XYZ file of C-alpha atoms in Angstrom:
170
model
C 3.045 -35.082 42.681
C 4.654 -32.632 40.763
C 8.561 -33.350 39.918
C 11.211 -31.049 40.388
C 13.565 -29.972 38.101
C 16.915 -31.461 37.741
C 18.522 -27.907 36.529
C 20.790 -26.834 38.741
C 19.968 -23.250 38.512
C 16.625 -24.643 40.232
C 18.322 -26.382 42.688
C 20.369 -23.659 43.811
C 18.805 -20.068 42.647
C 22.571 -18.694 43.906
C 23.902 -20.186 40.547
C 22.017 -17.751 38.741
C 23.632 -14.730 40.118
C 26.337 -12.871 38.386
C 28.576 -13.089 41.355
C 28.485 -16.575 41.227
C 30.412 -16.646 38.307
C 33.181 -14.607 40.250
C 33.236 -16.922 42.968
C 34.215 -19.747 40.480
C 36.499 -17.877 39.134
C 38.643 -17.607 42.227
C 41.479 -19.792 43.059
C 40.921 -23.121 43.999
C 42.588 -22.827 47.455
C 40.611 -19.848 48.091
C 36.978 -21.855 46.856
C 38.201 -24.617 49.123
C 38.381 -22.880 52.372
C 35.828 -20.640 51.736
C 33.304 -23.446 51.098
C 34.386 -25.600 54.005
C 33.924 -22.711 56.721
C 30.522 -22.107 54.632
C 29.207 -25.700 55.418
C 30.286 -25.221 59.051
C 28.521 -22.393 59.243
C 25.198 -23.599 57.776
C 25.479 -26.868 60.377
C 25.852 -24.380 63.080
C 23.455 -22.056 61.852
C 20.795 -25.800 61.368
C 21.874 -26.319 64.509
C 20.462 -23.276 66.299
C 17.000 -23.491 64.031
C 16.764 -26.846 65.785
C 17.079 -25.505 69.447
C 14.925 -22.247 68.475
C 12.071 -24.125 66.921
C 11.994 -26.730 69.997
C 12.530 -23.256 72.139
C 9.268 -22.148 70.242
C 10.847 -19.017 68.951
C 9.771 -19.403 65.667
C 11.200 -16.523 63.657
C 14.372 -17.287 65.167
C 14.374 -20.921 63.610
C 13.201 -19.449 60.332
C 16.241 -16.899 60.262
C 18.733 -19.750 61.576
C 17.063 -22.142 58.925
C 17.241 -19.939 55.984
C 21.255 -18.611 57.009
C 21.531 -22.435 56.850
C 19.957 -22.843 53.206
C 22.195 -20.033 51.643
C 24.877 -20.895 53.366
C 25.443 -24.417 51.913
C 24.166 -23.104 48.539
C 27.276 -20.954 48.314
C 29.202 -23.352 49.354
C 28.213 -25.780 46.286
C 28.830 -22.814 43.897
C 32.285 -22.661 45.354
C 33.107 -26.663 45.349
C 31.614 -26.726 41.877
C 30.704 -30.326 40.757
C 32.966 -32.551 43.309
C 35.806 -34.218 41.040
C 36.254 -37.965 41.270
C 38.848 -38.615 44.384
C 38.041 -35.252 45.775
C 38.375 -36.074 49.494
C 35.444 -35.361 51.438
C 37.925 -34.607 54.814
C 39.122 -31.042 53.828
C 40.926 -30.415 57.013
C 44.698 -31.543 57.375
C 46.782 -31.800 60.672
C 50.024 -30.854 60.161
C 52.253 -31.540 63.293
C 55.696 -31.343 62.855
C 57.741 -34.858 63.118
C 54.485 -36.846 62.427
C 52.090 -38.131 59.219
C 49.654 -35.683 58.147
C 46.407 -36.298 58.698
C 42.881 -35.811 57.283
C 39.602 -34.860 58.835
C 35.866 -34.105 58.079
C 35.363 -31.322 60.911
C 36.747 -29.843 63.409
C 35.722 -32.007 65.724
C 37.259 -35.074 64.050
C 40.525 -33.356 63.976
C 40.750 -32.289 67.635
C 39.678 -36.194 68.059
C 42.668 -37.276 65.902
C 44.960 -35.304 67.287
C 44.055 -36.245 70.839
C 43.891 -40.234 69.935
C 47.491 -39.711 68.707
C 48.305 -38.322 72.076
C 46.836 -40.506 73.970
C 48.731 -43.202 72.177
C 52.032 -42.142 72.311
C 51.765 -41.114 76.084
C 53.428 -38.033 75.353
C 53.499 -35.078 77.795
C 52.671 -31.601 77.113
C 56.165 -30.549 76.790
C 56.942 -33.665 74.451
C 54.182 -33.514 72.003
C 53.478 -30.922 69.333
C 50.970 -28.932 68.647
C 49.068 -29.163 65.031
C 48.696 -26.845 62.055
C 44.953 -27.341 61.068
C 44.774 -26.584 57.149
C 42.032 -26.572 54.790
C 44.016 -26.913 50.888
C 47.266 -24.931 52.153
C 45.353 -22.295 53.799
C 46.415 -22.100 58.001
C 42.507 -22.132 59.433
C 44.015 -22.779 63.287
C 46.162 -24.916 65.888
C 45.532 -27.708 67.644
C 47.028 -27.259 71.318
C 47.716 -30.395 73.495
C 44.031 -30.494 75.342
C 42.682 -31.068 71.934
C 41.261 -27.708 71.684
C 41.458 -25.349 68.016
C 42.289 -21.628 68.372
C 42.801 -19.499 65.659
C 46.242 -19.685 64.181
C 49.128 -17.586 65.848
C 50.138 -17.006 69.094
C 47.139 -17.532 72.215
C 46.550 -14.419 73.786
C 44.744 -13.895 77.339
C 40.592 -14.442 76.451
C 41.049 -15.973 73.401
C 38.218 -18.021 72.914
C 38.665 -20.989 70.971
C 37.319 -22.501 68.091
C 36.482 -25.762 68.561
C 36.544 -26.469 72.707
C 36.443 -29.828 73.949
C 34.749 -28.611 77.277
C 31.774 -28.197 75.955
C 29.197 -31.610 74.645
C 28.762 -29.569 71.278
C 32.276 -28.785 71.263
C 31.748 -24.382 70.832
């Protein structure tokens, strides 16, 4: 069995790139959200290689797969090496007259929100809606049916996202 390096410029080939350089360069608040919506996106884009591949399309899975691969290899050159006490729940829930509090994804957030709700008994017109941040960075809203829309005002056929209608929750 042949070993594999431990470099990690062989690990993740993005590292070599110029532009990686530039992206760690850029403020950490910046890195931070960019990274975290980067490692949603490769789940997602796992995600949909799963269903193609058992859907036998193939090519399909490969793209999905390798969107997946790049994805969370640009994400590491933004997070860097994780710092001791980094948290691993990026997400905040900022809802005015209450703790903050911290989540892994956006499902987990909509989840907290909704457990606080459903502890409190509030109604609709009594309980808040959340600011969902990621470092200080607004990333959406958390509206009383637990679902996340992008932040500012709801418009007619907004879609949101994160929807708790759905079993995968988009």
């Amino acid at each position: 069995m042949t070993r594999r390096s431990s470099r990690a410029e062989v690990r993740n080939p993005v590292l070599g790139l110029p532009a990686a350089r530039l992206l760690q360069a850029m403020p950490t608040d910046t890195r931070t959200l960019l990274a975290v919506l980067l490692l949603d996106l490769a789940a997602e884009a796992r995600h949909r290689s799963r269903s193609s591949w058992e859907s036998r399309k193939v090519f399909v899975a490969a793209y999905w797969a390798t969107v997946a691969v790049y994805a969370g290899h640009v994400a590491r050159v933004l997070r860097g090496t994780r710092q001791r006490g980094t948290s691993r729940k990026p997400f905040r829930i900022a809802q005015k007259g209450y703790a903050e509090l911290a989540a892994a994804s956006w499902k987990e957030a909509s989840d907290l929100y909704c457990e606080r709700r459903d502890r409190l008994g509030l109604g609709a017109s009594m309980y808040p809606e959340a600011l969902l941040l990621v470092a200080d960075t607004p990333v959406g809203r958390i509206s009383y049916n637990g679902r996340i829309w992008l932040p500012g005002d709801w418009e007619p056929g907004t879609e949101p996202l994160y929807d708790t209608r759905s079993p995968a929750g988009h």
